[in-house]
Short mmCIF file of C-alpha atoms in Angstrom, two decimals:
data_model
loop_
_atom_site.label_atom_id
_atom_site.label_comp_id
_atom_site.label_asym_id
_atom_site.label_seq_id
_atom_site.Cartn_x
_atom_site.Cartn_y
_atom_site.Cartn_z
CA UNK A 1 -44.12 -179.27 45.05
CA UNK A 2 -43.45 -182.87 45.68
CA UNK A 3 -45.32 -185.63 43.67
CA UNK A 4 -45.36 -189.16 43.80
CA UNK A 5 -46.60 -190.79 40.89
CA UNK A 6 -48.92 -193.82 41.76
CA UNK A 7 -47.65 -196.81 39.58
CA UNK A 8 -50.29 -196.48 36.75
CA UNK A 9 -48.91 -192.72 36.08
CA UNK A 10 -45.20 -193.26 35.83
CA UNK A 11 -43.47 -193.82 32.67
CA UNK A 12 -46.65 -192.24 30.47
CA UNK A 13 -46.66 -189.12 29.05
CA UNK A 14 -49.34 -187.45 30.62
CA UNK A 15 -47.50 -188.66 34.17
CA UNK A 16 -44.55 -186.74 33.62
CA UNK A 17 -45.73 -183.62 32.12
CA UNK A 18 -47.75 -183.28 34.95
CA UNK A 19 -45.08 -184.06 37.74
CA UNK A 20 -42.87 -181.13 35.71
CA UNK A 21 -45.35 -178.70 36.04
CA UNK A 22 -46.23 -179.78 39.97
CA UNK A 23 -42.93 -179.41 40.62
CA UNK A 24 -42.65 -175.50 39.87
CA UNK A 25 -45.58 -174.82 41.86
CA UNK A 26 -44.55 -173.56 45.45
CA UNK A 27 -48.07 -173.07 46.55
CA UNK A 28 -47.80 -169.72 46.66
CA UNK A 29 -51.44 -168.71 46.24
CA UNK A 30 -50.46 -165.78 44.82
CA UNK A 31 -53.06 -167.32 41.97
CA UNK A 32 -55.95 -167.18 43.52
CA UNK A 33 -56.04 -163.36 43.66
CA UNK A 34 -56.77 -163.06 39.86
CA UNK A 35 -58.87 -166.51 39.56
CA UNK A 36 -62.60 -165.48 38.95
CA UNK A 37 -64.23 -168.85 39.93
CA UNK A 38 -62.84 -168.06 43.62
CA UNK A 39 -63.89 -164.15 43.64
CA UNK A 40 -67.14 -165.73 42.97
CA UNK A 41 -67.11 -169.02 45.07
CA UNK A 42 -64.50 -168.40 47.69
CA UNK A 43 -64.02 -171.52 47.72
CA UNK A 44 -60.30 -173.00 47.84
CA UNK A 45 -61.05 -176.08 45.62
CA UNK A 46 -62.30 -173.43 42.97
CA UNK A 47 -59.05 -171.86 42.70
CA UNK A 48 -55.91 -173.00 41.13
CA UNK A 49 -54.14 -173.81 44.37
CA UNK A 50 -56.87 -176.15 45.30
CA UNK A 51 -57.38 -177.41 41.80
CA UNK A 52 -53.58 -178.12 41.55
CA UNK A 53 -54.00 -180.03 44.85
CA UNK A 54 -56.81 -182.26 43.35
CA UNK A 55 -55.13 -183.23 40.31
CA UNK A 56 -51.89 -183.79 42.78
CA UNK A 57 -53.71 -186.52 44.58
CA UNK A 58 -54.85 -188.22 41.52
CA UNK A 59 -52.31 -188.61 40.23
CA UNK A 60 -50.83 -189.70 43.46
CA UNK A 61 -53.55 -192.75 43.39
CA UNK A 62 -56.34 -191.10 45.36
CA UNK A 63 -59.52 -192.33 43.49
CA UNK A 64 -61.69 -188.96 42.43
CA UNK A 65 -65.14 -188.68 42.87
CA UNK A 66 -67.70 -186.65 41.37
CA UNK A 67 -67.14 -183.54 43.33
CA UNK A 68 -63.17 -183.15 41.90
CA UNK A 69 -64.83 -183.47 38.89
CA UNK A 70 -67.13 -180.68 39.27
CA UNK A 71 -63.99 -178.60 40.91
CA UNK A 72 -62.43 -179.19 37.62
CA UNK A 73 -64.94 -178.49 35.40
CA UNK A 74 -65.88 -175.49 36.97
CA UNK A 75 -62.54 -173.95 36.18
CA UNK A 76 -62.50 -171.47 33.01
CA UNK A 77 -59.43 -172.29 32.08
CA UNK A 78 -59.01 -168.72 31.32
CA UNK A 79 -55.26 -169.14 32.17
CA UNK A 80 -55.16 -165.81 34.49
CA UNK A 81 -52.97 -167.22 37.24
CA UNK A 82 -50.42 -168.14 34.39
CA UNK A 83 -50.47 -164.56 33.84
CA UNK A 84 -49.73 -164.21 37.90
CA UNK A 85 -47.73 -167.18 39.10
CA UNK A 86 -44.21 -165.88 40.19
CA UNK A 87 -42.95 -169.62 39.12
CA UNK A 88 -44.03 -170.21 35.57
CA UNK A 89 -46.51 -172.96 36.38
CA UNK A 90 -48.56 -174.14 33.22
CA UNK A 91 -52.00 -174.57 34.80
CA UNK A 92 -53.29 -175.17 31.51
CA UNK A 93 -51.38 -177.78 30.08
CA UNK A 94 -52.02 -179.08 33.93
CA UNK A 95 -55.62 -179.11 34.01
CA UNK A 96 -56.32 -180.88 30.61
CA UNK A 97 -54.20 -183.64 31.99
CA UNK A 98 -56.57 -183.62 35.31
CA UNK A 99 -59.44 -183.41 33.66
CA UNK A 100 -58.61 -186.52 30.93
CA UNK A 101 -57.80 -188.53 34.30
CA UNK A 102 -60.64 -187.81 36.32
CA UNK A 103 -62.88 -187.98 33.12
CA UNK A 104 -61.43 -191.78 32.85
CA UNK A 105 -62.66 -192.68 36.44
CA UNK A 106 -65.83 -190.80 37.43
CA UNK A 107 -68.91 -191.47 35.23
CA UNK A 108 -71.20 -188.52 34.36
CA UNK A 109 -74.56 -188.10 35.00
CA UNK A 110 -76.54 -189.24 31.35
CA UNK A 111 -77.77 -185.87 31.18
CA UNK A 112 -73.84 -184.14 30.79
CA UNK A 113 -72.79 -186.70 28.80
CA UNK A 114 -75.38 -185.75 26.01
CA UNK A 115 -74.83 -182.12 26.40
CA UNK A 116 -71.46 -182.33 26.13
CA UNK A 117 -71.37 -184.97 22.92
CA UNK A 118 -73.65 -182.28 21.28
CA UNK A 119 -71.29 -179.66 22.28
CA UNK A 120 -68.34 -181.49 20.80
CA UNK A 121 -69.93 -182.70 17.94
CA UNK A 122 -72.69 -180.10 16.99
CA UNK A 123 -70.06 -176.75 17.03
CA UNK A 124 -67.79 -177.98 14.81
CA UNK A 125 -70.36 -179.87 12.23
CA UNK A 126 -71.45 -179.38 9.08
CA UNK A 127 -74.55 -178.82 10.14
CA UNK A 128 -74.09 -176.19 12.57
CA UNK A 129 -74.48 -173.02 10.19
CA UNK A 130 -77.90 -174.45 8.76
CA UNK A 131 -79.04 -175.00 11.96
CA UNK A 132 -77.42 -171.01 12.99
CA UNK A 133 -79.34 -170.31 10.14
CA UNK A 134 -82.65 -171.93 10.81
CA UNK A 135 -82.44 -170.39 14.67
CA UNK A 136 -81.64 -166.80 12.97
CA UNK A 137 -84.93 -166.98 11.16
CA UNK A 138 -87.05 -167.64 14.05
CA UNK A 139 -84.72 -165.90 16.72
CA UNK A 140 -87.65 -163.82 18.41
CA UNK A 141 -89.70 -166.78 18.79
CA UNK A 142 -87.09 -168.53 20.83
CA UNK A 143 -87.03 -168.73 24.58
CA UNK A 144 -84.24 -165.60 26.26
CA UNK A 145 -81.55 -168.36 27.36
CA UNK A 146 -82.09 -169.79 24.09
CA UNK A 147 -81.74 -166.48 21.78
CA UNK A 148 -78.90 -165.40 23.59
CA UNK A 149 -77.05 -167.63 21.96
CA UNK A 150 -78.11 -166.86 18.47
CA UNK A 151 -77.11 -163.21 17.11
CA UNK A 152 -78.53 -161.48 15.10
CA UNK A 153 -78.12 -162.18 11.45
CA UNK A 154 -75.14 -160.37 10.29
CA UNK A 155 -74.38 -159.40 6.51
CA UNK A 156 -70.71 -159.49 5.64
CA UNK A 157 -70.00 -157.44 2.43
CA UNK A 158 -67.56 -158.52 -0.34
CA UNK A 159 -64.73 -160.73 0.13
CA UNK A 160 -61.88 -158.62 -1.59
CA UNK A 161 -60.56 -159.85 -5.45
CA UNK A 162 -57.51 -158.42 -5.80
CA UNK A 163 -54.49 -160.82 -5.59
CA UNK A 164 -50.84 -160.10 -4.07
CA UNK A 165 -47.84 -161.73 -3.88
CA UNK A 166 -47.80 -161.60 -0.06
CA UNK A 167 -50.36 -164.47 1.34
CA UNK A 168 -51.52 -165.34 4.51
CA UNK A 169 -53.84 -168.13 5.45
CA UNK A 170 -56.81 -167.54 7.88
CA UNK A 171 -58.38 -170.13 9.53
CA UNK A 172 -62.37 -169.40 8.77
CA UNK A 173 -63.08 -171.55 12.35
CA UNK A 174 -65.94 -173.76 12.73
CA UNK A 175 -68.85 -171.53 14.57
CA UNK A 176 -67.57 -167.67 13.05
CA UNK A 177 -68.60 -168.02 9.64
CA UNK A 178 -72.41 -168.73 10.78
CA UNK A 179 -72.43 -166.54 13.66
CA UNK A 180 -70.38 -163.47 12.75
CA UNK A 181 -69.22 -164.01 9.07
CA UNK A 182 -68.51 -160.22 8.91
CA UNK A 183 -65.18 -161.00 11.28
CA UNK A 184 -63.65 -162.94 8.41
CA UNK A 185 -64.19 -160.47 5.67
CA UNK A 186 -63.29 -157.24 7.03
CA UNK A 187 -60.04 -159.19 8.43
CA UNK A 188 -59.54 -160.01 4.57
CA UNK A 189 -60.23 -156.40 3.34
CA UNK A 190 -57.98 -154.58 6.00
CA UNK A 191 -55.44 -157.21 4.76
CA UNK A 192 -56.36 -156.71 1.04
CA UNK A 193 -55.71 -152.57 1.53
CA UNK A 194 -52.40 -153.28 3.38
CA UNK A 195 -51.52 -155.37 0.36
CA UNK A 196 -51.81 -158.95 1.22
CA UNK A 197 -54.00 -161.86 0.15
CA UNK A 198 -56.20 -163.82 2.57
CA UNK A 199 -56.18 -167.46 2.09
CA UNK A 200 -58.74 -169.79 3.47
CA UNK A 201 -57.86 -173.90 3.25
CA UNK A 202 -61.36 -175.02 2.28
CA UNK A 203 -60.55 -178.28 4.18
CA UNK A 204 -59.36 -176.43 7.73
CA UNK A 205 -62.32 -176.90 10.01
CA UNK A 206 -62.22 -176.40 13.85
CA UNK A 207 -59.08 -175.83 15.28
CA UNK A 208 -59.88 -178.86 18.13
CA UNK A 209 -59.87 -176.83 20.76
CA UNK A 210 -63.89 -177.77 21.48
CA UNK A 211 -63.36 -181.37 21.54
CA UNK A 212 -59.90 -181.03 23.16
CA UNK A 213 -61.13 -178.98 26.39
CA UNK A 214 -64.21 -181.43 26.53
CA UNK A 215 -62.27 -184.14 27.14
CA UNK A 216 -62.02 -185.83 23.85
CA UNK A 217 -58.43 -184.91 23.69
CA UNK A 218 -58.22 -187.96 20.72
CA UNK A 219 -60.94 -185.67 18.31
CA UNK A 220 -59.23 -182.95 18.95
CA UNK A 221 -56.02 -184.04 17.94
CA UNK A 222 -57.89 -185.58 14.97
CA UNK A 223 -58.97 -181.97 13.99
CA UNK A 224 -55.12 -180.66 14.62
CA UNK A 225 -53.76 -182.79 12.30
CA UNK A 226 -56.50 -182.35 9.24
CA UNK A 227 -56.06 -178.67 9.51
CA UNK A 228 -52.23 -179.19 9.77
CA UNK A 229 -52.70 -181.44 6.55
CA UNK A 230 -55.09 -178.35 4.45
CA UNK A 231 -52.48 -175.79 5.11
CA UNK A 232 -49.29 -177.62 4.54
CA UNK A 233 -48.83 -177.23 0.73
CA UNK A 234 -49.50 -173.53 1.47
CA UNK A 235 -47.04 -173.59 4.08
CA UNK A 236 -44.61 -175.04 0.95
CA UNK A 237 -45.89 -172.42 -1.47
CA UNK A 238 -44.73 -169.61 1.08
CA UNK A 239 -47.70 -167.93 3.16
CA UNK A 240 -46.60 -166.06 5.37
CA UNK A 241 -48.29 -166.22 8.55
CA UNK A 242 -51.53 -167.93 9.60
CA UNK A 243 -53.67 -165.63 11.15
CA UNK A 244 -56.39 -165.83 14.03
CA UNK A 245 -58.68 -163.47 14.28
CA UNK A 246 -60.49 -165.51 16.67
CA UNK A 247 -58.17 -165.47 20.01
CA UNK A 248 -59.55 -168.90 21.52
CA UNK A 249 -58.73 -170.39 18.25
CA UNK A 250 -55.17 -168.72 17.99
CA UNK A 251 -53.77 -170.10 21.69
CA UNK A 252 -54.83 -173.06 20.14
CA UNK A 253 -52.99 -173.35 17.20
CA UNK A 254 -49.91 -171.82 18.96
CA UNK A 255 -50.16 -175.18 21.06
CA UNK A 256 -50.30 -177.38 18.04
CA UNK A 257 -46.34 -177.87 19.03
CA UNK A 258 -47.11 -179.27 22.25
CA UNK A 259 -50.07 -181.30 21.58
CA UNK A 260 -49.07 -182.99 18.67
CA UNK A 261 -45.08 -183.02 20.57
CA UNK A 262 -44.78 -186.67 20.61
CA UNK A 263 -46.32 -187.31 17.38
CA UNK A 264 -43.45 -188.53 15.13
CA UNK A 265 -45.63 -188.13 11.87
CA UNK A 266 -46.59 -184.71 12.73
CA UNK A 267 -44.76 -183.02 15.70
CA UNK A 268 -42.09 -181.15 13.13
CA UNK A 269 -45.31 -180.01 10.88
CA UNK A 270 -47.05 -178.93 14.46
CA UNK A 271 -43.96 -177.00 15.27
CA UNK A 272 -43.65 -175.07 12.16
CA UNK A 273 -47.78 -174.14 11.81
CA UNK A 274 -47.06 -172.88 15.43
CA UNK A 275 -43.97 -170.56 14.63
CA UNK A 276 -46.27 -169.50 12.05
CA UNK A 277 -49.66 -168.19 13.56
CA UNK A 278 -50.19 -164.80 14.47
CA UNK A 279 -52.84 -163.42 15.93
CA UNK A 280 -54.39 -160.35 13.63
CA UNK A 281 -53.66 -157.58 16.37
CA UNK A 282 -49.83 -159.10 16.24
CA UNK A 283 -50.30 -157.65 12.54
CA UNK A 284 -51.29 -154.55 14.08
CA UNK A 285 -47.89 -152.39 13.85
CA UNK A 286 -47.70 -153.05 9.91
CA UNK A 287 -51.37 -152.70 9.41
CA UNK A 288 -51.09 -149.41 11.31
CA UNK A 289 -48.37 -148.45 9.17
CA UNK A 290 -49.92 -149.17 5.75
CA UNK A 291 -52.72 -147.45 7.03
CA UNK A 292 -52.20 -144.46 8.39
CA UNK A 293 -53.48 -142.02 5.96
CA UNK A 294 -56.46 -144.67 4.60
CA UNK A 295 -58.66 -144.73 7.41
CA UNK A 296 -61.32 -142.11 8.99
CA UNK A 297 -62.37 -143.26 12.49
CA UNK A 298 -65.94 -142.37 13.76
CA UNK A 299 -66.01 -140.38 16.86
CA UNK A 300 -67.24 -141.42 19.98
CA UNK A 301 -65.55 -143.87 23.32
CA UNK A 302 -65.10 -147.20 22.51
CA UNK A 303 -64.41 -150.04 25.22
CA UNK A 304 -62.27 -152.85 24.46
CA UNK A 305 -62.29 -156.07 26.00
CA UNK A 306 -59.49 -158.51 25.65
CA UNK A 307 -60.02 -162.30 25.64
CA UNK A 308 -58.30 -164.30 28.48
CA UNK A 309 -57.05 -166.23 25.20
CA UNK A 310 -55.43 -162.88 24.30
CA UNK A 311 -53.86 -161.66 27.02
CA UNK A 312 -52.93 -164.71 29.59
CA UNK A 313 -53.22 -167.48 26.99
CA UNK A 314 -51.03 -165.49 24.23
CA UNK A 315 -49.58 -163.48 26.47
CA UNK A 316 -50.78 -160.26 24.23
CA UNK A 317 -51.66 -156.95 25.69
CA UNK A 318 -51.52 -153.55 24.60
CA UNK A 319 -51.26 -153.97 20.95
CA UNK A 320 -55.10 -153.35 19.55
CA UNK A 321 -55.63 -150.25 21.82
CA UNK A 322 -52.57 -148.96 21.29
CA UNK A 323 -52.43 -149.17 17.40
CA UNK A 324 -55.86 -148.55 16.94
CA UNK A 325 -55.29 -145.43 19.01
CA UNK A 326 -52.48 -144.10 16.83
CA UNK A 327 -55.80 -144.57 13.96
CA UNK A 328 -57.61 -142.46 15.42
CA UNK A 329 -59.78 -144.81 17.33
CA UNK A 330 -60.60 -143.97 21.16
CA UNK A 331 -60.64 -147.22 22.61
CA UNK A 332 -60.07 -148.08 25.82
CA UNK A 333 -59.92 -151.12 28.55
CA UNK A 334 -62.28 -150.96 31.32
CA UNK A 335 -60.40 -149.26 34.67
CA UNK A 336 -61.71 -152.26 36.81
CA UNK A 337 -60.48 -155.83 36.23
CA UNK A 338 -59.55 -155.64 32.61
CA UNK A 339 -57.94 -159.01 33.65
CA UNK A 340 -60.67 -160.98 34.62
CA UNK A 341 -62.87 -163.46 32.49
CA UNK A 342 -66.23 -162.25 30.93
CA UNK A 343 -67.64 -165.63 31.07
CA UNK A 344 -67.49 -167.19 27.84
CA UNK A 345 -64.85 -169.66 27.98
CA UNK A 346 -65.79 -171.60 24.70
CA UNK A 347 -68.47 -173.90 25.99
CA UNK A 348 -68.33 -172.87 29.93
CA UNK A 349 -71.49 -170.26 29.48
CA UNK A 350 -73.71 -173.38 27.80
CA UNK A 351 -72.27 -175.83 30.70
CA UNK A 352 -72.25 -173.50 34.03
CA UNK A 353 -74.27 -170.85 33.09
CA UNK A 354 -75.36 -169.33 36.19
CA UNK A 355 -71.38 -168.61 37.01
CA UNK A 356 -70.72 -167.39 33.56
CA UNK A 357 -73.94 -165.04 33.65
CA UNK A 358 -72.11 -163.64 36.69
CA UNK A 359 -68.96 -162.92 35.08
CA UNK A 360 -70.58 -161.55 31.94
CA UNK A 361 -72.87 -159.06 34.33
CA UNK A 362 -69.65 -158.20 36.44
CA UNK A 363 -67.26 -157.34 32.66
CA UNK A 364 -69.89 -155.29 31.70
CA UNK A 365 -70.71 -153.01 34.53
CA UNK A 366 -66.63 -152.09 34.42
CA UNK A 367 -67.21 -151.64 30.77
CA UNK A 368 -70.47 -149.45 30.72
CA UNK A 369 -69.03 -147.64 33.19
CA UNK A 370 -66.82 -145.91 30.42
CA UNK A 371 -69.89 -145.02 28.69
CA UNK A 372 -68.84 -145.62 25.30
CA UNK A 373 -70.89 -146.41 22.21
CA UNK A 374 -69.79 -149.73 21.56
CA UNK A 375 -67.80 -152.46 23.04
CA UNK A 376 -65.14 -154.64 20.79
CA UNK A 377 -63.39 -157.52 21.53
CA UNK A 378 -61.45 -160.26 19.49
CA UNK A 379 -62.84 -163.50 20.08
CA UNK A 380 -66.24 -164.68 18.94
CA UNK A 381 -67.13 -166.33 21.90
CA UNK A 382 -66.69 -163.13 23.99
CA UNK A 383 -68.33 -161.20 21.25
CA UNK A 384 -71.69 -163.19 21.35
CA UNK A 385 -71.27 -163.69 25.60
CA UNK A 386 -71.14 -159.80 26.16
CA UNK A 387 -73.93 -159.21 23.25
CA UNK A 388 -76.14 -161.56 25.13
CA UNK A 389 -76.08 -158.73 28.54
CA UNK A 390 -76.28 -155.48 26.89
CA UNK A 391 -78.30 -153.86 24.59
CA UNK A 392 -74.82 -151.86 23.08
CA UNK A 393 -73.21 -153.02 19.45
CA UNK A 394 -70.53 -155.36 20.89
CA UNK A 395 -68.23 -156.60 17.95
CA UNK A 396 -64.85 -157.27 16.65
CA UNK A 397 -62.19 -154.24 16.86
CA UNK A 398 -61.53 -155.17 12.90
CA UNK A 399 -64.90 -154.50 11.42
CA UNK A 400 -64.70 -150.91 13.09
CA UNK A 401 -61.15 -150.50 11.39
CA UNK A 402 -62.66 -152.07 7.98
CA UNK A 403 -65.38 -149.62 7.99
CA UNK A 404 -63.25 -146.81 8.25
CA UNK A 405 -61.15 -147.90 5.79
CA UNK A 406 -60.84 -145.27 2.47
CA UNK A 407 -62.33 -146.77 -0.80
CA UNK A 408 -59.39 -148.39 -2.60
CA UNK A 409 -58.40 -146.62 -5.38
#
């Protein structure tokens, strides 16, 4: 595709990352097949053809208004049409450049621009497992859009003791620990029994992709670099990997390279914490390995969701079913559009809910169809979407492998 850059655009960064990437797309459409905002809409401007034509004439000098805006942000950015496009297009790295453009010419309504400051702020605070906590304790009182977004209380059993000489860092993430701290410590006890040592950087917070995909590319950049910062001296004392057990947080960090590219104090660092992460079912043929003879799985169908961030943002499929399979574990991906978004999308359910309460309905009547006794997934944002639509145990595939894991003798 063709692109010429108004005069504000050329010569900056953003300009020509985004003219590369225009330039493989030959407007194909084969993307708009697997896009779920135009199954839903139908709408050409809410698919990536249409979106890539919005962001074209921006940055061709066409003023936006408030309705590319809302094209744009009604995108999940669940990266599906990556996953399709014949040409290797990177509609990702593409639409956080539209959206910082637009963002810097069309003012939002008052209203969005506090929801969206408490978004960016409030997830990755502080504050935000008191005020989990708090919500927890009064969770039946609360209105149903409300409670849906506070699970249950969970308890998480014993972080292991036991030290190796293989380490790997996990990054605890800013909204897991109060919402599902159970994730974290089975990861660290089917690590401990396959003889490595989780490491948490008590100074690693959010891995910016909240602030970053809200438009405050700067804060989340800010975060990149802090976390870079706590895990560097591990990185010197020889972890291993970095591992994600959370897949929105893992494309993230992966990305670190290309975020932070054309920072000179931090690009090489970015580079090497990217070579480094793994996400935990990329762990999965050792694990399996080590394994094999320590774990009892329960009977009974299990259905297995995987992330967008998994499987079109990583690029990983097959792995957890397959390896849990060899376990013992009958888990399975829904028949029906195991591609497609549930709905979650980070911050996307709190910001177009009645679109992601679509998606969320539509992912679990494939899944339920299977009948199985519980749903799993590997991303805590899915996790707590599906949960909020069915009234079946929907958790991370690790805690099932944890609890079938033999005492350790």
């Amino acid at each position: 595709m063709q692109t010429q850059l108004a005069p504000e655009y050329l010569g900056t960064a953003d300009g020509r990352a985004a003219e590369a990437i225009l330039r493989k797309c030959v407007h194909c459409g084969f993307c708009t097949a697997t896009c779920p905002t135009y199954q839903l809409l139908g709408d050409e401007l809410d698919g990536p053809r249409g979106r890539i034509y919005l962001i074209k004439r921006v940055l061709e000098g066409e003023t936006p208004t408030r309705k590319t805006q809302l094209h744009l942000d009604r995108c999940l950015t669940c990266r599906n049409c990556e996953s399709t496009c014949p040409s290797g297009v990177q509609y990702g790295h593409l639409v956080d450049i539209g959206r910082k453009l637009v963002e810097a010419k069309v003012e939002r309504p008052t209203s969005e621009r506090v929801v969206r400051w408490l978004l960016k702020e409030g997830l990755p605070s502080p504050l935000f497992s008191p005020a989990m906590k708090m919500g927890q304790t009064v969770r039946g009182l609360l209105p149903e859009a409300l409670r849906n977004k506070v699970p249950a209380a969970q308890k998480s059993g014993a972080w292991p003791t036991r030290t190796h000489p293989r380490k790997m860092l996990l990054l605890a993430g800013c909204v897991q620990p109060a919402m599902a701290p159970n994730i974290n410590h089975a990861t660290a006890r089917v690590l401990d029994a396959c003889g490595i040592q989780t490491v948490i950087a008590p100074a690693a917070g959010c891995c910016g992709a909240v602030k970053f995909h809200l438009n405050d590319q700067d804060g989340g950049k800010a975060q990149m670099r802090a976390n870079i910062d706590a895990w560097w001296p591990h990185v010197q004392a020889g972890a291993e990997a970095i591992v994600m057990n959370a897949s929105g947080c893992g494309v993230m960090v992966k990305e670190y390279s290309h975020a932070l590219g054309d920072d000179p104090a931090y690009a090489a660092k970015a580079k090497r914490i990217s070579e480094l992460t793994r996400d935990l079912s990329e762990l999965m043929p050792e694990i399996a390995d080590k394994l094999r003879n320590k774990v009892v799985a329960r009977a009974g169908q299990i259905a297995y969701h995987p992330p967008c961030t998994l499987q079109h943002g990583q690029q990983l499929r097959g792995g957890v079913e397959m390896y849990m399979g060899e376990l013992g574990f009958e888990i399975k991906t829904c028949r029906v559009e195991p591609h497609l978004c549930c709905g979650s999308a980070g911050t996307y359910s709190v910001l177009n809910p009645s679109l992601s309460t679509q998606l969320r309905d539509r992912k679990l009547t494939h899944l339920q169809e299977m009948a199985p006794a519980q749903i799993v997934s590997a991303n805590i944002g899915c996790i707590t979407h599906l949960q909020s639509g069915t009234s079946l145990s929907v958790r991370h595939w690790v805690e099932l492998l944890d609890e079938a894991l033999q005492p350790v003798t």
